[in-house]
Amino acid sequence: MKINILPKILNRGKSAGSCHTEDELSDNTGIAKVAIVGTPNVGKSVIFNRLTGRHATISNYPGTTVTMSRGKIKIADIEMEIVDTPGMYSLLPITEEERVARSILLEEKPNLVMHVVDGKNLGRMLPFTMQLIEAELNTLLVLNMMDETEAAGIEIDINELESQLGIPVVSTVATRSHGIDNLKIKIEEAFK
Amino acid sequence: MLKDAPKQIVYGAAIESAIDSIQKLLAGNYAVSKKAIAILLLQGDTEIADKVKAREGDHFERITEIISQAQSGYGQELSYVMAMSRQQHARDILAKTVVSQPKIGKGFAERLSRITMHPVTGIPILIAVLYVGLYWFVGVFGAGTLVGLLEENLFQDWLNPLLLDAFEWLIPVDWLRNLFVGEFGIFTMGLTYAFAIILPIVGTFFIVFSIIEDSGYLPRLAMLLDRIFKKIGLSGRAVIPMVLGLGCDTMATIVTRTQETKRERIITTLLLALAIPCSAQLGVILGILSTNGMALLIWIITMLFVLLLIGYLASKVIPGKKTNFYMEIPPLRLPRLSNVLAKTYARLQWYLKEVVPFFVLASFVLWLGDLTGVFDYVIKGLEPIVRGIGLPNETSEVFLIGFFRRDFGAAGLYTMVEDGLIAGVPLVVAAVTLTLFVPCIAQFLVMIKERGKKVALAITAFVFPFAFFVGFLLNTILNALGIKL
């Protein structure tokens, strides 16, 4: 059953036209690609580490990740490459690191884009989610730092958010590994 | 229950119709939707515009027309208008999904956060952090106590004599044996420096740095120092690469990517190469000057003076626009021991992987230079300069090895102090000159990679004579004032 899923996933994003452009050449590895994007300091690298079991450097200031880290994992028989990116605030880059981060979206055709946001600042980060949806990227919204969000007295209706945006939403506390299993389930579902 | 279908963002009518028309004109193949390309074009994305221009040929002109036509209907830039529409849409969604009841009263963390950023309270806090973290933990404990234990007790008294005996038995030929256990031997110099001097200092620094970065103090420091940094043509954004530079300038040079303009990146790269000592240098210097408060103070004042002066001059000379600074301030958090240790371990691993082969190689080159006499020749050439700034001849060896790596040179200075070859005014002058002196080879290579050959060479060509010039000036001033240390 699952074997049939893969070719479908891998064709996603490749548009109907058959003429070869530089963009198509970068994506011939035959492995699903998941990009982690989001504003600096929301926990992208923690999530990357939790998913891959690796140790990308994490700290409490924006801009720790200035290059891409890549790791491979398997979720429900789907082999995928996870890419951790430097922070970016929107689809329109300002700094060099943002340009680096955007290149994965514009050139590598990820099969899934995980937009990680800080639950406390959902309002400020949501416009970027909307840009990703607008770009017709297969997007998954991860509300991270939910412990701090709750402590700040903010409650988020995940189901309603899912239906308003039309994309799956997961809540996590990545530093404590809360919600990571659920995240894996959503990643798996996003490939179906 | 009936749920609404997800709603799309609605931009103004003129923008929507422009998006439609552009989309229809796009014939090329793009990795994202044509709608997204159209939207980015309307927001003035030059990178996308270049791509579209290359792919669409004649149509591109028509697209440009559509964009300027759409723009003419609005008083503000389209990117601003469109951002506003998106924000409105986000607000609508938030209103339906988020309930916020802000807790009343400000917690301890909030108050602490505020006082770290206020100039009056922030500066004393910064000094306290530097005193406890850098001076006490890295300088006195790391470079003093730990290095003493490892270098004197373990290596000098026990391990190296053991190796010396072993190699005397293994290799009876003097000149060849020196490669391993001679003055510049791989074991007696390279590995001793790496593990007995550099490792404890860098290790203690990385522990302090990990605690500071995980606490969320750095962005607050950036806010605090923003105003001072503006004077030297930088913004608070430069604080993080500069503080990181106190750990390793090579790492920090890569992190300058987070800065917005090329101008800022060049100034920061220059200051990192010149006036920011790396942790090994800093630890050694704090260690050897810690017994003499006045000497340490002179070193600190000189370094700050050079940093501010060169930054100020560079900001006048290097053209480019000033940027506004805004940084997310994450909450203050209690650092987690497991994360601090894991990070320290990862950084040490990275550091040793880089440093050990280099030290071994440097030992080999120095041994070869010593054997062939080239080394003497270079040292003889350096001696007049070194004497000119009031330093003993032996210091030229330190400068020569400092050329290979900053930390290597600093470790050399440490052993000179131990042997009683240098003290007082010359020691301060040597410490200052060595701190300013050329970036290490790794940093130089990264400078080329990040800033290009021209900038990297220009910076190095400036730093090299400038370091000796400052040393000379400091020596002259201290002697003229009759200061004894």
Tab-separated table of N, CA and C in Angstrom, chain A residues 13 15 17-24 39-41 55 57-64 66-67 89 91-97 99-100 102 105-109 120-128 130-131 133-137 145 148 150-161 163-166 175-176, chain B residues 3-9 11 29-33 35-37 39-40 43-45 47-48 51 55 79 85-87 89-90 92-94 96-103 209 213-219 237 240 244 254-255 257-260 265 326-328 330-333 336 339 342-343 346-347 450-451:
chain	number	residue	atom	x	y	z
A	13	GLY	N	4.481	18.964	-6.670
A	13	GLY	CA	5.339	20.141	-6.785
A	13	GLY	C	5.984	20.253	-8.148
A	15	SER	N	5.713	20.701	-11.658
A	15	SER	CA	4.581	21.128	-12.462
A	15	SER	C	4.541	20.348	-13.771
A	17	GLY	N	4.660	21.012	-16.887
A	17	GLY	CA	5.587	21.282	-17.989
A	17	GLY	C	6.792	20.352	-17.947
A	18	SER	N	7.283	19.950	-19.076
A	18	SER	CA	8.362	18.981	-19.058
A	18	SER	C	9.707	19.605	-19.430
A	19	CYS	N	9.728	20.873	-19.724
A	19	CYS	CA	11.005	21.464	-20.113
A	19	CYS	C	11.912	21.577	-18.896
A	20	HIS	N	13.181	21.315	-19.087
A	20	HIS	CA	14.097	21.268	-17.951
A	20	HIS	C	14.627	22.645	-17.591
A	21	THR	N	14.425	23.014	-16.375
A	21	THR	CA	14.991	24.264	-15.895
A	21	THR	C	15.979	23.922	-14.800
A	22	GLU	N	16.764	24.894	-14.384
A	22	GLU	CA	17.751	24.638	-13.338
A	22	GLU	C	17.089	24.146	-12.060
A	23	ASP	N	15.861	24.591	-11.842
A	23	ASP	CA	15.167	24.232	-10.609
A	23	ASP	C	14.910	22.735	-10.502
A	24	GLU	N	14.680	22.140	-11.649
A	24	GLU	CA	14.326	20.724	-11.605
A	24	GLU	C	15.530	19.840	-11.320
A	39	THR	N	10.561	32.086	11.816
A	39	THR	CA	11.277	33.226	12.372
A	39	THR	C	12.454	32.733	13.216
A	40	PRO	N	13.515	33.539	13.354
A	40	PRO	CA	14.604	33.115	14.242
A	40	PRO	C	14.108	32.831	15.673
A	41	ASN	N	14.776	31.899	16.310
A	41	ASN	CA	14.536	31.627	17.732
A	41	ASN	C	13.134	31.146	18.071
A	55	HIS	N	22.339	16.637	16.778
A	55	HIS	CA	22.620	17.721	17.711
A	55	HIS	C	23.019	19.014	17.015
A	57	THR	N	23.266	22.903	16.915
A	57	THR	CA	23.428	23.797	18.059
A	57	THR	C	22.179	24.634	18.293
A	58	ILE	N	21.771	24.687	19.547
A	58	ILE	CA	20.567	25.416	19.917
A	58	ILE	C	20.925	26.462	20.959
A	59	SER	N	20.316	27.608	20.900
A	59	SER	CA	20.549	28.582	21.963
A	59	SER	C	19.361	29.510	22.059
A	60	ASN	N	19.457	30.416	23.003
A	60	ASN	CA	18.327	31.314	23.217
A	60	ASN	C	18.611	32.686	22.631
A	61	TYR	N	18.989	32.749	21.397
A	61	TYR	CA	19.024	34.017	20.702
A	61	TYR	C	18.817	33.762	19.228
A	62	PRO	N	18.282	34.772	18.538
A	62	PRO	CA	17.991	34.572	17.118
A	62	PRO	C	19.268	34.453	16.317
A	63	GLY	N	19.252	33.582	15.323
A	63	GLY	CA	20.368	33.533	14.385
A	63	GLY	C	21.448	32.528	14.712
A	64	THR	N	21.116	31.467	15.456
A	64	THR	CA	22.133	30.459	15.756
A	64	THR	C	22.454	29.639	14.507
A	66	VAL	N	23.054	29.473	10.761
A	66	VAL	CA	23.273	30.338	9.600
A	66	VAL	C	23.422	29.533	8.313
A	67	THR	N	23.533	28.228	8.452
A	67	THR	CA	23.563	27.402	7.247
A	67	THR	C	22.522	26.302	7.411
A	89	TYR	N	11.764	35.841	8.259
A	89	TYR	CA	10.552	36.469	8.760
A	89	TYR	C	9.401	36.406	7.766
A	91	LEU	N	8.417	35.607	3.215
A	91	LEU	CA	8.893	35.058	1.954
A	91	LEU	C	9.751	36.068	1.200
A	92	LEU	N	9.757	37.306	1.709
A	92	LEU	CA	10.533	38.367	1.067
A	92	LEU	C	11.790	38.616	1.897
A	93	PRO	N	12.974	38.150	1.437
A	93	PRO	CA	14.155	38.180	2.301
A	93	PRO	C	14.785	39.574	2.437
A	94	ILE	N	15.372	39.834	3.590
A	94	ILE	CA	16.109	41.079	3.810
A	94	ILE	C	17.603	40.787	3.963
A	95	THR	N	17.936	39.849	4.838
A	95	THR	CA	19.363	39.575	5.062
A	95	THR	C	19.826	38.374	4.224
A	96	GLU	N	21.158	38.213	4.211
A	96	GLU	CA	21.753	37.130	3.438
A	96	GLU	C	21.284	35.765	3.951
A	97	GLU	N	21.178	35.636	5.266
A	97	GLU	CA	20.762	34.345	5.808
A	97	GLU	C	19.326	34.014	5.423
A	99	ARG	N	17.978	34.923	2.648
A	99	ARG	CA	18.040	34.526	1.234
A	99	ARG	C	18.448	33.056	1.125
A	100	VAL	N	19.423	32.672	1.983
A	100	VAL	CA	19.856	31.278	2.008
A	100	VAL	C	18.670	30.383	2.362
A	102	ARG	N	15.483	30.987	2.054
A	102	ARG	CA	14.411	30.962	1.067
A	102	ARG	C	14.747	30.074	-0.118
A	105	LEU	N	13.047	26.869	-0.434
A	105	LEU	CA	11.641	26.877	-0.844
A	105	LEU	C	11.510	27.115	-2.342
A	106	LEU	N	12.353	28.014	-2.842
A	106	LEU	CA	12.203	28.398	-4.243
A	106	LEU	C	12.926	27.473	-5.206
A	107	GLU	N	13.915	26.734	-4.703
A	107	GLU	CA	14.688	25.941	-5.635
A	107	GLU	C	14.664	24.445	-5.389
A	108	GLU	N	14.406	24.030	-4.149
A	108	GLU	CA	14.522	22.598	-3.892
A	108	GLU	C	13.197	21.859	-3.881
A	109	LYS	N	12.119	22.569	-4.067
A	109	LYS	CA	10.797	21.938	-4.109
A	109	LYS	C	10.556	20.959	-2.963
A	120	LYS	N	3.253	32.130	21.437
A	120	LYS	CA	2.984	33.429	22.074
A	120	LYS	C	2.813	34.537	21.051
A	121	ASN	N	3.522	34.389	19.928
A	121	ASN	CA	3.519	35.453	18.927
A	121	ASN	C	2.870	35.015	17.625
A	122	LEU	N	1.826	34.200	17.758
A	122	LEU	CA	1.179	33.654	16.569
A	122	LEU	C	0.767	34.757	15.602
A	123	GLY	N	0.217	35.843	16.144
A	123	GLY	CA	-0.275	36.924	15.291
A	123	GLY	C	0.792	37.472	14.370
A	124	ARG	N	2.009	37.635	14.926
A	124	ARG	CA	3.075	38.205	14.127
A	124	ARG	C	3.601	37.227	13.080
A	125	MET	N	3.425	35.937	13.365
A	125	MET	CA	4.041	34.949	12.473
A	125	MET	C	3.091	34.387	11.438
A	126	LEU	N	1.809	34.544	11.687
A	126	LEU	CA	0.803	33.982	10.784
A	126	LEU	C	0.894	34.512	9.343
A	127	PRO	N	1.220	35.788	9.132
A	127	PRO	CA	1.319	36.253	7.745
A	127	PRO	C	2.282	35.416	6.902
A	128	PHE	N	3.358	34.936	7.526
A	128	PHE	CA	4.311	34.106	6.786
A	128	PHE	C	3.659	32.762	6.419
A	130	MET	N	0.628	32.332	5.826
A	130	MET	CA	-0.286	32.602	4.721
A	130	MET	C	0.473	32.749	3.399
A	131	GLN	N	1.660	33.294	3.477
A	131	GLN	CA	2.464	33.378	2.253
A	131	GLN	C	2.841	31.994	1.728
A	133	ILE	N	1.123	29.230	2.198
A	133	ILE	CA	-0.087	28.620	1.637
A	133	ILE	C	-0.359	29.206	0.248
A	134	GLU	N	-0.204	30.538	0.177
A	134	GLU	CA	-0.408	31.246	-1.070
A	134	GLU	C	0.513	30.702	-2.177
A	135	ALA	N	1.734	30.349	-1.777
A	135	ALA	CA	2.703	29.837	-2.750
A	135	ALA	C	2.413	28.387	-3.113
A	136	GLU	N	1.295	27.871	-2.567
A	136	GLU	CA	0.872	26.489	-2.814
A	136	GLU	C	1.913	25.473	-2.396
A	137	LEU	N	2.635	25.798	-1.325
A	137	LEU	CA	3.553	24.829	-0.739
A	137	LEU	C	2.747	23.988	0.239
A	145	MET	N	6.586	26.078	21.716
A	145	MET	CA	6.667	26.847	22.967
A	145	MET	C	5.285	27.003	23.598
A	148	GLU	N	5.151	28.120	27.332
A	148	GLU	CA	5.254	29.558	27.586
A	148	GLU	C	3.992	30.285	27.131
A	150	GLU	N	0.909	29.069	27.184
A	150	GLU	CA	-0.114	28.902	28.220
A	150	GLU	C	0.200	29.757	29.435
A	151	ALA	N	1.482	29.782	29.800
A	151	ALA	CA	1.878	30.583	30.959
A	151	ALA	C	1.568	32.061	30.740
A	152	ALA	N	1.581	32.479	29.479
A	152	ALA	CA	1.288	33.880	29.182
A	152	ALA	C	-0.222	34.130	29.116
A	153	GLY	N	-1.008	33.090	29.371
A	153	GLY	CA	-2.466	33.259	29.386
A	153	GLY	C	-3.087	33.266	27.994
A	154	ILE	N	-2.427	32.609	27.041
A	154	ILE	CA	-2.955	32.583	25.671
A	154	ILE	C	-3.474	31.187	25.348
A	155	GLU	N	-4.713	31.126	24.887
A	155	GLU	CA	-5.289	29.839	24.514
A	155	GLU	C	-5.549	29.820	23.023
A	156	ILE	N	-5.139	28.745	22.375
A	156	ILE	CA	-5.333	28.665	20.924
A	156	ILE	C	-6.217	27.473	20.583
A	157	ASP	N	-7.256	27.722	19.797
A	157	ASP	CA	-8.153	26.651	19.357
A	157	ASP	C	-7.551	26.030	18.094
A	158	ILE	N	-6.860	24.893	18.300
A	158	ILE	CA	-6.110	24.275	17.209
A	158	ILE	C	-7.039	23.840	16.064
A	159	ASN	N	-8.176	23.226	16.425
A	159	ASN	CA	-9.076	22.725	15.377
A	159	ASN	C	-9.594	23.848	14.505
A	160	GLU	N	-9.987	24.942	15.186
A	160	GLU	CA	-10.516	26.069	14.442
A	160	GLU	C	-9.424	26.682	13.554
A	161	LEU	N	-8.226	26.738	14.094
A	161	LEU	CA	-7.109	27.281	13.323
A	161	LEU	C	-6.864	26.435	12.073
A	163	SER	N	-9.071	24.693	10.428
A	163	SER	CA	-10.087	24.886	9.397
A	163	SER	C	-10.026	26.291	8.796
A	164	GLN	N	-9.608	27.263	9.597
A	164	GLN	CA	-9.463	28.612	9.052
A	164	GLN	C	-8.342	28.674	8.005
A	165	LEU	N	-7.258	28.005	8.327
A	165	LEU	CA	-6.110	28.060	7.410
A	165	LEU	C	-6.191	27.011	6.310
A	166	GLY	N	-6.897	25.922	6.623
A	166	GLY	CA	-6.968	24.837	5.653
A	166	GLY	C	-5.705	23.995	5.600
A	175	THR	N	11.402	21.504	23.469
A	175	THR	CA	12.506	21.293	24.408
A	175	THR	C	12.208	20.169	25.388
A	176	ARG	N	10.919	19.907	25.621
A	176	ARG	CA	10.546	18.793	26.512
A	176	ARG	C	10.046	17.585	25.733
B	3	LYS	N	-18.269	23.948	9.283
B	3	LYS	CA	-17.057	24.763	9.369
B	3	LYS	C	-16.877	25.586	8.099
B	4	ASP	N	-16.365	26.797	8.288
B	4	ASP	CA	-16.093	27.636	7.115
B	4	ASP	C	-14.970	27.012	6.296
B	5	ALA	N	-15.040	27.174	5.014
B	5	ALA	CA	-13.914	26.760	4.180
B	5	ALA	C	-12.790	27.773	4.398
B	6	PRO	N	-11.545	27.322	4.295
B	6	PRO	CA	-10.451	28.274	4.512
B	6	PRO	C	-10.536	29.442	3.533
B	7	LYS	N	-10.266	30.602	4.058
B	7	LYS	CA	-10.368	31.783	3.196
B	7	LYS	C	-8.985	32.214	2.718
B	8	GLN	N	-8.962	32.711	1.511
B	8	GLN	CA	-7.709	33.241	0.960
B	8	GLN	C	-7.570	34.697	1.394
B	9	ILE	N	-6.343	35.169	1.317
B	9	ILE	CA	-6.144	36.588	1.598
B	9	ILE	C	-6.714	37.365	0.426
B	11	TYR	N	-6.346	40.819	-1.415
B	11	TYR	CA	-5.654	42.091	-1.567
B	11	TYR	C	-6.627	43.040	-2.254
B	29	ASN	N	8.912	27.753	-16.157
B	29	ASN	CA	8.682	26.739	-15.152
B	29	ASN	C	9.272	27.204	-13.824
B	30	TYR	N	8.480	27.263	-12.787
B	30	TYR	CA	8.981	27.738	-11.494
B	30	TYR	C	8.720	26.696	-10.419
B	31	ALA	N	9.547	26.715	-9.396
B	31	ALA	CA	9.413	25.709	-8.347
B	31	ALA	C	8.218	25.987	-7.446
B	32	VAL	N	7.785	27.227	-7.374
B	32	VAL	CA	6.584	27.533	-6.589
B	32	VAL	C	5.483	27.989	-7.538
B	33	SER	N	4.279	28.188	-6.990
B	33	SER	CA	3.141	28.518	-7.852
B	33	SER	C	3.373	29.846	-8.579
B	35	LYS	N	1.251	32.063	-8.972
B	35	LYS	CA	0.629	33.106	-8.171
B	35	LYS	C	1.665	33.672	-7.189
B	36	ALA	N	2.413	32.756	-6.565
B	36	ALA	CA	3.432	33.205	-5.606
B	36	ALA	C	4.471	34.078	-6.297
B	37	ILE	N	4.868	33.669	-7.497
B	37	ILE	CA	5.849	34.457	-8.251
B	37	ILE	C	5.276	35.853	-8.539
B	39	ILE	N	3.008	37.448	-6.903
B	39	ILE	CA	2.915	38.213	-5.662
B	39	ILE	C	4.282	38.757	-5.261
B	40	LEU	N	5.318	37.928	-5.391
B	40	LEU	CA	6.661	38.390	-5.043
B	40	LEU	C	7.118	39.504	-5.979
B	43	GLN	N	5.749	42.721	-4.996
B	43	GLN	CA	6.352	43.275	-3.780
B	43	GLN	C	7.770	43.768	-4.018
B	44	GLY	N	8.190	43.759	-5.282
B	44	GLY	CA	9.503	44.316	-5.615
B	44	GLY	C	10.667	43.405	-5.293
B	45	ASP	N	10.463	42.089	-5.388
B	45	ASP	CA	11.541	41.138	-5.107
B	45	ASP	C	12.520	41.098	-6.281
B	47	GLU	N	15.405	39.513	-6.661
B	47	GLU	CA	15.953	38.205	-6.997
B	47	GLU	C	14.999	37.465	-7.947
B	48	ILE	N	13.708	37.531	-7.625
B	48	ILE	CA	12.704	36.883	-8.459
B	48	ILE	C	12.608	37.604	-9.811
B	51	LYS	N	15.161	36.390	-12.168
B	51	LYS	CA	14.840	35.051	-12.687
B	51	LYS	C	13.776	35.130	-13.774
B	55	ARG	N	13.716	34.240	-17.884
B	55	ARG	CA	12.893	33.170	-18.423
B	55	ARG	C	11.773	33.637	-19.346
B	79	SER	N	4.516	46.501	-1.491
B	79	SER	CA	4.916	45.512	-0.486
B	79	SER	C	4.296	45.861	0.867
B	85	SER	N	-2.582	43.850	4.174
B	85	SER	CA	-3.698	42.940	3.896
B	85	SER	C	-3.500	41.605	4.596
B	86	ARG	N	-2.254	41.127	4.533
B	86	ARG	CA	-1.965	39.847	5.185
B	86	ARG	C	-2.165	39.946	6.681
B	87	GLN	N	-1.711	41.069	7.252
B	87	GLN	CA	-1.866	41.223	8.694
B	87	GLN	C	-3.332	41.287	9.090
B	89	HIS	N	-5.773	39.869	7.533
B	89	HIS	CA	-6.266	38.499	7.419
B	89	HIS	C	-5.863	37.691	8.653
B	90	ALA	N	-4.601	37.869	9.089
B	90	ALA	CA	-4.117	37.170	10.275
B	90	ALA	C	-4.937	37.577	11.500
B	92	ASP	N	-8.015	38.584	11.547
B	92	ASP	CA	-9.331	37.948	11.456
B	92	ASP	C	-9.289	36.516	11.968
B	93	ILE	N	-8.248	35.797	11.539
B	93	ILE	CA	-8.139	34.404	11.971
B	93	ILE	C	-7.898	34.321	13.470
B	94	LEU	N	-7.027	35.193	13.969
B	94	LEU	CA	-6.724	35.195	15.401
B	94	LEU	C	-7.981	35.435	16.226
B	96	LYS	N	-10.828	34.545	15.726
B	96	LYS	CA	-11.673	33.354	15.808
B	96	LYS	C	-11.013	32.210	16.553
B	97	THR	N	-9.697	32.273	16.742
B	97	THR	CA	-9.025	31.088	17.273
B	97	THR	C	-8.273	31.299	18.585
B	98	VAL	N	-7.989	32.539	18.915
B	98	VAL	CA	-7.132	32.751	20.091
B	98	VAL	C	-7.846	33.549	21.168
B	99	VAL	N	-7.776	33.025	22.396
B	99	VAL	CA	-8.294	33.762	23.544
B	99	VAL	C	-7.098	34.138	24.403
B	100	SER	N	-6.944	35.416	24.660
B	100	SER	CA	-5.774	35.838	25.401
B	100	SER	C	-6.185	36.567	26.677
B	101	GLN	N	-5.719	36.043	27.800
B	101	GLN	CA	-5.967	36.737	29.067
B	101	GLN	C	-4.630	37.025	29.701
B	102	PRO	N	-4.035	38.134	29.336
B	102	PRO	CA	-2.709	38.428	29.872
B	102	PRO	C	-2.724	38.431	31.398
B	103	LYS	N	-1.740	37.798	31.960
B	103	LYS	CA	-1.648	37.764	33.424
B	103	LYS	C	-1.371	39.171	33.940
B	209	PHE	N	29.696	30.650	28.022
B	209	PHE	CA	28.991	31.169	26.857
B	209	PHE	C	27.658	30.440	26.656
B	213	GLU	N	24.107	32.294	26.579
B	213	GLU	CA	23.248	32.311	25.393
B	213	GLU	C	21.902	31.646	25.657
B	214	ASP	N	21.889	30.591	26.478
B	214	ASP	CA	20.614	29.933	26.740
B	214	ASP	C	19.712	30.749	27.652
B	215	SER	N	20.309	31.631	28.452
B	215	SER	CA	19.500	32.433	29.356
B	215	SER	C	18.724	33.502	28.604
B	216	GLY	N	19.158	33.824	27.381
B	216	GLY	CA	18.487	34.893	26.621
B	216	GLY	C	19.105	36.255	26.909
B	217	TYR	N	20.286	36.257	27.509
B	217	TYR	CA	20.918	37.532	27.859
B	217	TYR	C	21.451	38.261	26.620
B	218	LEU	N	21.907	37.521	25.623
B	218	LEU	CA	22.558	38.163	24.479
B	218	LEU	C	21.686	39.168	23.715
B	219	PRO	N	20.441	38.819	23.371
B	219	PRO	CA	19.614	39.826	22.685
B	219	PRO	C	19.412	41.079	23.535
B	237	ARG	N	22.757	44.439	16.272
B	237	ARG	CA	22.853	43.143	15.612
B	237	ARG	C	24.285	42.591	15.624
B	240	ILE	N	26.008	39.995	18.748
B	240	ILE	CA	26.116	38.542	18.819
B	240	ILE	C	27.366	38.007	18.133
B	244	LEU	N	30.288	36.255	20.282
B	244	LEU	CA	30.681	34.927	19.824
B	244	LEU	C	32.167	34.919	19.472
B	254	ILE	N	31.645	33.760	10.423
B	254	ILE	CA	30.560	33.128	9.664
B	254	ILE	C	29.212	33.728	10.082
B	255	VAL	N	29.072	33.996	11.377
B	255	VAL	CA	27.803	34.491	11.905
B	255	VAL	C	27.503	35.939	11.478
B	257	ARG	N	26.849	36.851	8.827
B	257	ARG	CA	25.785	36.746	7.825
B	257	ARG	C	24.451	37.271	8.328
B	258	THR	N	24.273	37.281	9.648
B	258	THR	CA	22.992	37.739	10.178
B	258	THR	C	22.843	39.252	10.056
B	259	GLN	N	23.909	39.932	9.645
B	259	GLN	CA	23.800	41.382	9.527
B	259	GLN	C	23.213	41.778	8.183
B	260	GLU	N	22.521	42.924	8.198
B	260	GLU	CA	21.744	43.282	7.023
B	260	GLU	C	22.568	43.770	5.852
B	265	ARG	N	28.731	44.090	7.634
B	265	ARG	CA	29.467	42.822	7.656
B	265	ARG	C	30.963	43.077	7.556
B	326	TYR	N	16.295	46.009	14.971
B	326	TYR	CA	15.187	45.445	15.705
B	326	TYR	C	15.482	43.982	15.913
B	327	MET	N	15.331	43.519	17.114
B	327	MET	CA	15.589	42.105	17.350
B	327	MET	C	14.519	41.526	18.255
B	328	GLU	N	14.136	40.306	17.947
B	328	GLU	CA	13.191	39.619	18.822
B	328	GLU	C	13.853	39.452	20.186
B	330	PRO	N	13.680	37.171	23.133
B	330	PRO	CA	13.057	35.975	23.700
B	330	PRO	C	12.983	36.102	25.220
B	331	PRO	N	12.102	35.347	25.859
B	331	PRO	CA	12.032	35.460	27.317
B	331	PRO	C	13.323	34.981	27.977
B	332	LEU	N	13.590	35.498	29.193
B	332	LEU	CA	14.725	34.972	29.954
B	332	LEU	C	14.345	33.560	30.394
B	333	ARG	N	15.263	32.654	30.212
B	333	ARG	CA	14.969	31.273	30.600
B	333	ARG	C	16.107	30.756	31.468
B	336	ARG	N	19.271	25.013	30.763
B	336	ARG	CA	19.194	23.629	31.171
B	336	ARG	C	20.578	23.016	31.174
B	339	ASN	N	21.468	20.785	28.177
B	339	ASN	CA	21.727	21.491	26.923
B	339	ASN	C	23.075	22.221	26.967
B	342	ALA	N	25.741	19.557	26.600
B	342	ALA	CA	25.752	18.991	25.249
B	342	ALA	C	26.386	19.978	24.274
B	343	LYS	N	26.050	21.251	24.455
B	343	LYS	CA	26.566	22.270	23.548
B	343	LYS	C	28.062	22.501	23.755
B	346	ALA	N	29.790	19.667	22.182
B	346	ALA	CA	29.797	19.750	20.718
B	346	ALA	C	30.798	20.803	20.239
B	347	ARG	N	30.842	21.944	20.944
B	347	ARG	CA	31.760	23.002	20.535
B	347	ARG	C	33.206	22.596	20.773
B	450	GLU	N	33.857	34.426	3.154
B	450	GLU	CA	32.659	35.220	3.441
B	450	GLU	C	32.704	36.615	2.816
B	451	ARG	N	33.894	37.222	2.792
B	451	ARG	CA	33.969	38.625	2.352
B	451	ARG	C	34.677	38.795	1.013
